[in-house]
GROMACS .gro file of C-alpha atoms in nm:
model
  319
    1MET     CA    1   2.133  -3.265  -4.179
    2SER     CA    2   2.242  -3.564  -3.964
    3LYS     CA    3   1.991  -3.759  -3.741
    4ARG     CA    4   2.205  -3.668  -3.433
    5LEU     CA    5   2.196  -3.290  -3.517
    6VAL     CA    6   1.819  -3.310  -3.557
    7VAL     CA    7   1.770  -3.478  -3.218
    8LEU     CA    8   1.994  -3.217  -3.056
    9LEU     CA    9   1.803  -2.917  -3.211
   10VAL     CA   10   1.469  -3.067  -3.098
   11ALA     CA   11   1.610  -3.119  -2.749
   12LEU     CA   12   1.720  -2.755  -2.734
   13MET     CA   13   1.378  -2.640  -2.834
   14LEU     CA   14   1.207  -2.859  -2.584
   15SER     CA   15   1.447  -2.723  -2.307
   16GLY     CA   16   1.325  -2.380  -2.385
   17ALA     CA   17   0.972  -2.471  -2.323
   18ALA     CA   18   1.046  -2.679  -2.019
   19PRO     CA   19   1.055  -2.396  -1.765
   20ALA     CA   20   0.704  -2.289  -1.854
   21GLN     CA   21   0.560  -2.642  -1.859
   22GLN     CA   22   0.730  -2.729  -1.516
   23TRP     CA   23   0.695  -2.389  -1.336
   24PRO     CA   24   0.613  -2.360  -1.053
   25VAL     CA   25   0.756  -2.683  -0.890
   26LYS     CA   26   0.793  -2.499  -0.551
   27PRO     CA   27   0.640  -2.198  -0.366
   28VAL     CA   28   0.652  -1.863  -0.538
   29LYS     CA   29   0.738  -1.556  -0.317
   30VAL     CA   30   0.577  -1.238  -0.418
   31ILE     CA   31   0.703  -0.928  -0.245
   32VAL     CA   32   0.455  -0.634  -0.219
   33ASN     CA   33   0.662  -0.316  -0.176
   34VAL     CA   34   0.397  -0.131   0.030
   35ALA     CA   35   0.264  -0.175   0.377
   36PRO     CA   36  -0.012  -0.425   0.468
   37GLY     CA   37  -0.366  -0.305   0.443
   38GLY     CA   38  -0.338  -0.098   0.127
   39VAL     CA   39  -0.515  -0.179  -0.197
   40ALA     CA   40  -0.198  -0.313  -0.362
   41ASP     CA   41  -0.150  -0.555  -0.078
   42VAL     CA   42  -0.512  -0.666  -0.060
   43THR     CA   43  -0.544  -0.726  -0.443
   44MET     CA   44  -0.218  -0.933  -0.439
   45ARG     CA   45  -0.356  -1.148  -0.156
   46VAL     CA   46  -0.677  -1.199  -0.360
   47LEU     CA   47  -0.485  -1.294  -0.663
   48GLY     CA   48  -0.221  -1.498  -0.470
   49ALA     CA   49  -0.495  -1.729  -0.326
   50ARG     CA   50  -0.643  -1.797  -0.659
   51LEU     CA   51  -0.293  -1.843  -0.820
   52THR     CA   52  -0.208  -2.096  -0.540
   53ASP     CA   53  -0.520  -2.299  -0.627
   54THR     CA   54  -0.475  -2.291  -1.007
   55LEU     CA   55  -0.104  -2.353  -1.030
   56GLY     CA   56  -0.077  -2.598  -0.739
   57GLN     CA   57   0.208  -2.418  -0.540
   58PRO     CA   58   0.184  -2.154  -0.266
   59PHE     CA   59   0.203  -1.791  -0.361
   60VAL     CA   60   0.358  -1.654  -0.048
   61VAL     CA   61   0.304  -1.274   0.000
   62GLU     CA   62   0.556  -1.085   0.186
   63ASN     CA   63   0.538  -0.705   0.255
   64ARG     CA   64   0.855  -0.500   0.231
   65ALA     CA   65   0.749  -0.136   0.262
   66GLY     CA   66   0.955   0.172   0.270
   67GLY     CA   67   1.206   0.370   0.065
   68ASP     CA   68   0.942   0.466  -0.198
   69GLY     CA   69   0.923   0.098  -0.279
   70TYR     CA   70   1.289   0.048  -0.319
   71ILE     CA   71   1.331  -0.182  -0.015
   72GLY     CA   72   1.094  -0.430  -0.197
   73PHE     CA   73   1.266  -0.383  -0.530
   74GLU     CA   74   1.607  -0.442  -0.359
   75ALA     CA   75   1.503  -0.777  -0.217
   76VAL     CA   76   1.368  -0.908  -0.548
   77ALA     CA   77   1.653  -0.767  -0.768
   78ARG     CA   78   1.899  -0.964  -0.543
   79SER     CA   79   1.706  -1.300  -0.612
   80ASP     CA   80   1.761  -1.550  -0.884
   81ALA     CA   81   1.590  -1.474  -1.204
   82ASP     CA   82   1.396  -1.801  -1.213
   83GLY     CA   83   1.031  -1.703  -1.154
   84TYR     CA   84   1.018  -1.789  -0.787
   85THR     CA   85   1.067  -1.440  -0.660
   86LEU     CA   86   0.850  -1.169  -0.797
   87VAL     CA   87   0.753  -0.819  -0.700
   88TYR     CA   88   0.397  -0.688  -0.706
   89SER     CA   89   0.413  -0.308  -0.720
   90PRO     CA   90   0.190  -0.011  -0.734
   91GLY     CA   91   0.232   0.186  -1.060
   92SER     CA   92   0.368   0.467  -0.860
   93SER     CA   93   0.668   0.279  -0.730
   94MET     CA   94   0.760   0.155  -1.080
   95MET     CA   95   0.664   0.443  -1.308
   96ILE     CA   96   0.689   0.751  -1.073
   97ALA     CA   97   0.942   0.692  -0.803
   98PRO     CA   98   1.244   0.635  -1.040
   99HIS     CA   99   1.209   0.999  -1.135
  100LEU     CA  100   1.241   1.098  -0.779
  101VAL     CA  101   1.485   0.841  -0.635
  102LYS     CA  102   1.801   0.862  -0.831
  103ARG     CA  103   2.001   0.561  -0.753
  104ALA     CA  104   2.297   0.434  -0.965
  105ASP     CA  105   2.277   0.087  -0.818
  106LEU     CA  106   1.909   0.008  -0.893
  107ASP     CA  107   1.681   0.135  -1.163
  108PRO     CA  108   1.364  -0.054  -1.157
  109LEU     CA  109   1.281   0.004  -1.512
  110LYS     CA  110   1.594  -0.186  -1.606
  111ALA     CA  111   1.608  -0.421  -1.320
  112PHE     CA  112   1.270  -0.577  -1.372
  113VAL     CA  113   1.056  -0.706  -1.663
  114PRO     CA  114   0.684  -0.630  -1.668
  115VAL     CA  115   0.471  -0.942  -1.645
  116ALA     CA  116   0.105  -0.859  -1.584
  117ALA     CA  117  -0.099  -0.558  -1.521
  118THR     CA  118  -0.388  -0.604  -1.273
  119GLY     CA  119  -0.580  -0.279  -1.195
  120ARG     CA  120  -0.581   0.068  -1.085
  121VAL     CA  121  -0.762   0.257  -0.817
  122SER     CA  122  -0.997   0.542  -0.816
  123LEU     CA  123  -0.933   0.782  -0.535
  124TYR     CA  124  -1.172   0.912  -0.282
  125LEU     CA  125  -1.183   1.255  -0.114
  126VAL     CA  126  -1.241   1.157   0.235
  127THR     CA  127  -1.236   1.371   0.556
  128TYR     CA  128  -1.226   1.327   0.928
  129PRO     CA  129  -1.599   1.391   1.029
  130LYS     CA  130  -1.512   1.664   1.265
  131LEU     CA  131  -1.393   1.873   0.973
  132PRO     CA  132  -1.690   2.123   0.924
  133VAL     CA  133  -1.776   2.032   0.575
  134ASN     CA  134  -2.037   1.809   0.407
  135ASN     CA  135  -1.966   1.832   0.035
  136LEU     CA  136  -1.694   1.929  -0.205
  137ALA     CA  137  -1.796   2.287  -0.253
  138GLN     CA  138  -1.797   2.349   0.127
  139PHE     CA  139  -1.444   2.176   0.148
  140LEU     CA  140  -1.299   2.415  -0.113
  141ALA     CA  141  -1.462   2.709   0.055
  142TYR     CA  142  -1.303   2.605   0.386
  143ALA     CA  143  -0.961   2.532   0.234
  144ARG     CA  144  -0.950   2.859   0.062
  145SER     CA  145  -1.049   3.054   0.386
  146ASN     CA  146  -0.794   2.845   0.573
  147PRO     CA  147  -0.490   2.836   0.335
  148GLY     CA  148  -0.209   2.603   0.445
  149LYS     CA  149  -0.412   2.471   0.750
  150LEU     CA  150  -0.544   2.142   0.600
  151ASN     CA  151  -0.316   1.840   0.637
  152TYR     CA  152  -0.359   1.554   0.396
  153GLY     CA  153  -0.199   1.206   0.416
  154THR     CA  154  -0.075   0.985   0.136
  155PRO     CA  155   0.096   0.638   0.108
  156GLY     CA  156   0.421   0.829   0.048
  157ASN     CA  157   0.602   1.096  -0.151
  158GLY     CA  158   0.554   1.063  -0.515
  159THR     CA  159   0.275   0.815  -0.493
  160SER     CA  160  -0.026   0.835  -0.711
  161PRO     CA  161  -0.247   0.983  -0.421
  162HIS     CA  162   0.031   1.252  -0.355
  163ILE     CA  163   0.040   1.347  -0.722
  164ALA     CA  164  -0.330   1.360  -0.761
  165THR     CA  165  -0.366   1.588  -0.455
  166GLU     CA  166  -0.111   1.820  -0.580
  167VAL     CA  167  -0.290   1.839  -0.909
  168PHE     CA  168  -0.621   1.895  -0.720
  169SER     CA  169  -0.453   2.162  -0.512
  170ARG     CA  170  -0.307   2.332  -0.831
  171GLU     CA  171  -0.635   2.314  -1.034
  172ALA     CA  172  -0.860   2.414  -0.732
  173LYS     CA  173  -0.619   2.692  -0.617
  174VAL     CA  174  -0.599   2.570  -0.270
  175ARG     CA  175  -0.289   2.543  -0.042
  176LEU     CA  176  -0.251   2.216   0.149
  177ASN     CA  177   0.004   2.047   0.365
  178HIS     CA  178   0.131   1.702   0.267
  179VAL     CA  179   0.199   1.426   0.539
  180PRO     CA  180   0.363   1.128   0.376
  181TYR     CA  181   0.319   0.775   0.535
  182LYS     CA  182   0.471   0.425   0.446
  183GLY     CA  183   0.159   0.298   0.282
  184ALA     CA  184  -0.221   0.361   0.261
  185GLY     CA  185  -0.287   0.153   0.575
  186PRO     CA  186  -0.082   0.386   0.823
  187ALA     CA  187  -0.232   0.692   0.636
  188LEU     CA  188  -0.593   0.559   0.700
  189LYS     CA  189  -0.508   0.494   1.070
  190ASP     CA  190  -0.423   0.851   1.129
  191LEU     CA  191  -0.716   0.985   0.930
  192LEU     CA  192  -0.948   0.775   1.149
  193GLY     CA  193  -0.776   0.929   1.452
  194GLY     CA  194  -0.813   1.277   1.338
  195VAL     CA  195  -0.422   1.320   1.316
  196ILE     CA  196  -0.478   1.446   0.948
  197ASP     CA  197  -0.778   1.621   0.800
  198PHE     CA  198  -0.826   1.431   0.478
  199ALA     CA  199  -0.703   1.217   0.197
  200LEU     CA  200  -0.741   1.132  -0.161
  201ASP     CA  201  -0.752   0.767  -0.046
  202PRO     CA  202  -0.719   0.464  -0.277
  203GLY     CA  203  -1.029   0.287  -0.147
  204VAL     CA  204  -0.915   0.152   0.179
  205SER     CA  205  -1.135   0.402   0.366
  206LEU     CA  206  -1.469   0.278   0.199
  207PRO     CA  207  -1.572   0.055   0.485
  208HIS     CA  208  -1.542   0.332   0.737
  209ILE     CA  209  -1.768   0.567   0.536
  210LYS     CA  210  -2.053   0.342   0.583
  211THR     CA  211  -2.003   0.340   0.960
  212GLY     CA  212  -1.984   0.717   0.970
  213LYS     CA  213  -1.625   0.725   1.089
  214LEU     CA  214  -1.519   0.906   0.780
  215ARG     CA  215  -1.704   1.132   0.530
  216LEU     CA  216  -1.680   1.090   0.149
  217LEU     CA  217  -1.705   1.418  -0.039
  218ALA     CA  218  -1.600   1.326  -0.404
  219VAL     CA  219  -1.454   1.054  -0.633
  220ALA     CA  220  -1.134   1.119  -0.837
  221GLY     CA  221  -1.223   0.892  -1.123
  222ALA     CA  222  -1.416   0.865  -1.441
  223GLN     CA  223  -1.742   0.758  -1.272
  224ARG     CA  224  -1.928   0.779  -0.950
  225HIS     CA  225  -1.902   0.498  -0.705
  226PRO     CA  226  -2.198   0.257  -0.748
  227ASP     CA  227  -2.256   0.241  -0.373
  228TYR     CA  228  -2.248   0.623  -0.345
  229PRO     CA  229  -2.439   0.750  -0.652
  230GLY     CA  230  -2.508   1.092  -0.483
  231VAL     CA  231  -2.133   1.167  -0.438
  232PRO     CA  232  -1.995   1.339  -0.753
  233THR     CA  233  -1.664   1.307  -0.922
  234ILE     CA  234  -1.414   1.587  -0.874
  235GLY     CA  235  -1.429   1.629  -1.254
  236GLU     CA  236  -1.791   1.718  -1.228
  237SER     CA  237  -1.691   2.028  -1.025
  238GLY     CA  238  -1.480   2.148  -1.311
  239ILE     CA  239  -1.139   2.027  -1.160
  240LYS     CA  240  -0.968   1.827  -1.417
  241GLY     CA  241  -0.678   1.594  -1.426
  242VAL     CA  242  -0.715   1.425  -1.090
  243ASP     CA  243  -0.690   1.045  -1.117
  244GLY     CA  244  -0.563   0.738  -0.954
  245GLY     CA  245  -0.240   0.691  -1.142
  246PRO     CA  246  -0.109   0.396  -1.335
  247HIS     CA  247  -0.196   0.022  -1.296
  248PHE     CA  248  -0.053  -0.220  -1.030
  249GLY     CA  249   0.131  -0.518  -1.160
  250PHE     CA  250   0.351  -0.818  -1.133
  251TYR     CA  251   0.724  -0.783  -1.229
  252ALA     CA  252   1.009  -1.044  -1.255
  253PRO     CA  253   1.388  -0.987  -1.226
  254ALA     CA  254   1.543  -0.913  -1.564
  255GLY     CA  255   1.670  -1.242  -1.713
  256THR     CA  256   1.374  -1.448  -1.597
  257PRO     CA  257   1.291  -1.700  -1.867
  258ARG     CA  258   1.049  -1.563  -2.129
  259ALA     CA  259   0.836  -1.875  -2.114
  260VAL     CA  260   0.785  -1.829  -1.739
  261ILE     CA  261   0.684  -1.466  -1.794
  262GLU     CA  262   0.441  -1.562  -2.055
  263ARG     CA  263   0.280  -1.845  -1.856
  264LEU     CA  264   0.237  -1.628  -1.547
  265ASN     CA  265   0.082  -1.353  -1.770
  266ARG     CA  266  -0.168  -1.606  -1.900
  267GLU     CA  267  -0.243  -1.741  -1.553
  268VAL     CA  268  -0.300  -1.399  -1.413
  269ALA     CA  269  -0.531  -1.306  -1.698
  270LYS     CA  270  -0.734  -1.621  -1.633
  271VAL     CA  271  -0.785  -1.569  -1.257
  272MET     CA  272  -0.878  -1.208  -1.315
  273GLN     CA  273  -1.176  -1.316  -1.507
  274GLU     CA  274  -1.317  -1.522  -1.224
  275PRO     CA  275  -1.626  -1.392  -1.066
  276VAL     CA  276  -1.476  -1.419  -0.709
  277VAL     CA  277  -1.176  -1.195  -0.811
  278ARG     CA  278  -1.400  -0.958  -1.006
  279GLN     CA  279  -1.627  -0.931  -0.714
  280ARG     CA  280  -1.337  -0.848  -0.470
  281PHE     CA  281  -1.181  -0.601  -0.703
  282ASN     CA  282  -1.528  -0.430  -0.730
  283VAL     CA  283  -1.564  -0.412  -0.345
  284LEU     CA  284  -1.215  -0.252  -0.332
  285ALA     CA  285  -1.318  -0.006  -0.607
  286VAL     CA  286  -1.031  -0.121  -0.834
  287ASP     CA  287  -1.078  -0.073  -1.207
  288MET     CA  288  -0.936  -0.391  -1.368
  289ALA     CA  289  -0.669  -0.349  -1.624
  290PRO     CA  290  -0.747  -0.457  -1.983
  291PRO     CA  291  -0.584  -0.777  -2.091
  292MET     CA  292  -0.220  -0.702  -2.194
  293SER     CA  293   0.062  -0.915  -2.312
  294PRO     CA  294   0.393  -0.876  -2.139
  295GLU     CA  295   0.503  -0.668  -2.440
  296ALA     CA  296   0.195  -0.447  -2.419
  297PHE     CA  297   0.236  -0.395  -2.046
  298ALA     CA  298   0.603  -0.303  -2.103
  299ALA     CA  299   0.495  -0.040  -2.346
  300TYR     CA  300   0.227   0.093  -2.109
  301VAL     CA  301   0.500   0.122  -1.838
  302LYS     CA  302   0.736   0.312  -2.057
  303SER     CA  303   0.446   0.559  -2.181
  304GLU     CA  304   0.333   0.636  -1.815
  305SER     CA  305   0.695   0.674  -1.703
  306ASP     CA  306   0.758   0.933  -1.971
  307ARG     CA  307   0.439   1.120  -1.887
  308TYR     CA  308   0.526   1.146  -1.512
  309ALA     CA  309   0.865   1.247  -1.606
  310LYS     CA  310   0.720   1.573  -1.744
  311LEU     CA  311   0.436   1.613  -1.490
  312LEU     CA  312   0.640   1.587  -1.164
  313PRO     CA  313   0.862   1.896  -1.218
  314GLN     CA  314   0.548   2.087  -1.318
  315LEU     CA  315   0.400   2.010  -0.970
  316GLY     CA  316   0.723   2.083  -0.788
  317ILE     CA  317   0.736   1.726  -0.648
  318VAL     CA  318   1.093   1.633  -0.567
  319GLN     CA  319   1.260   1.386  -0.337
   0.00000   0.00000   0.00000
């Protein structure tokens, strides 16, 4: 092999590593495809602040809500696949919505590459305090004696809280009315105002429980909340299968250099181990995702997508 050829091969190998070594050299835009105020938005801002410090470039968070997450997806799919425009999405937008929103021009599972999983929420059965119930048993009795009269809000059709509430409705044998919103924040606003009766809320309601503006009846998760040890899980009542859905995560446009994806995965994993991040996630009642490589996260996304493809028709959830 000639000396010139050896030099050329070395240069090619180094050029493949260069994007990861140099990235980022300018601000990174991260589009959150839900409204401000929800858990996905807040967790991204926590992570964005730490990534800004550790990587030395601003991580600029921009909300693009609506269209079951597709407005945000569209903005990122049109961007260059260079690691400077990413999407941070709830699992429901990536693994559930594609089974409800059939669009030939944009399939999120093909348009994006999974980068890093961050966490998933427990859900909290929270009521407007004027509803005449004080615990889950009273709530179920009231719902059964008033079929179809209780309105519940969710961040949108096909979101994890929507699916969880429909599973709850099916398993508890109660009839409820769904009111979809464009994000958890708007749903919380109407719950505080008494426009809707209750929600399986992804944690944004917790500060209002302490002030008495809302009432917590049960937790849809594996464990009771440490701040409310007297509040049972829904599973303890014998109602099974009600959970917070798949993990949030970072995604990059398909074609983004692999070295950039792997570096961002490593950097996210590092900041998620920091005490300040873990404390904020705990306050938000977010269960942190176990460390996953990009390949492991991609396998998780496919597995969850396949599971929801079967569950949604069973629940009668359609677009």
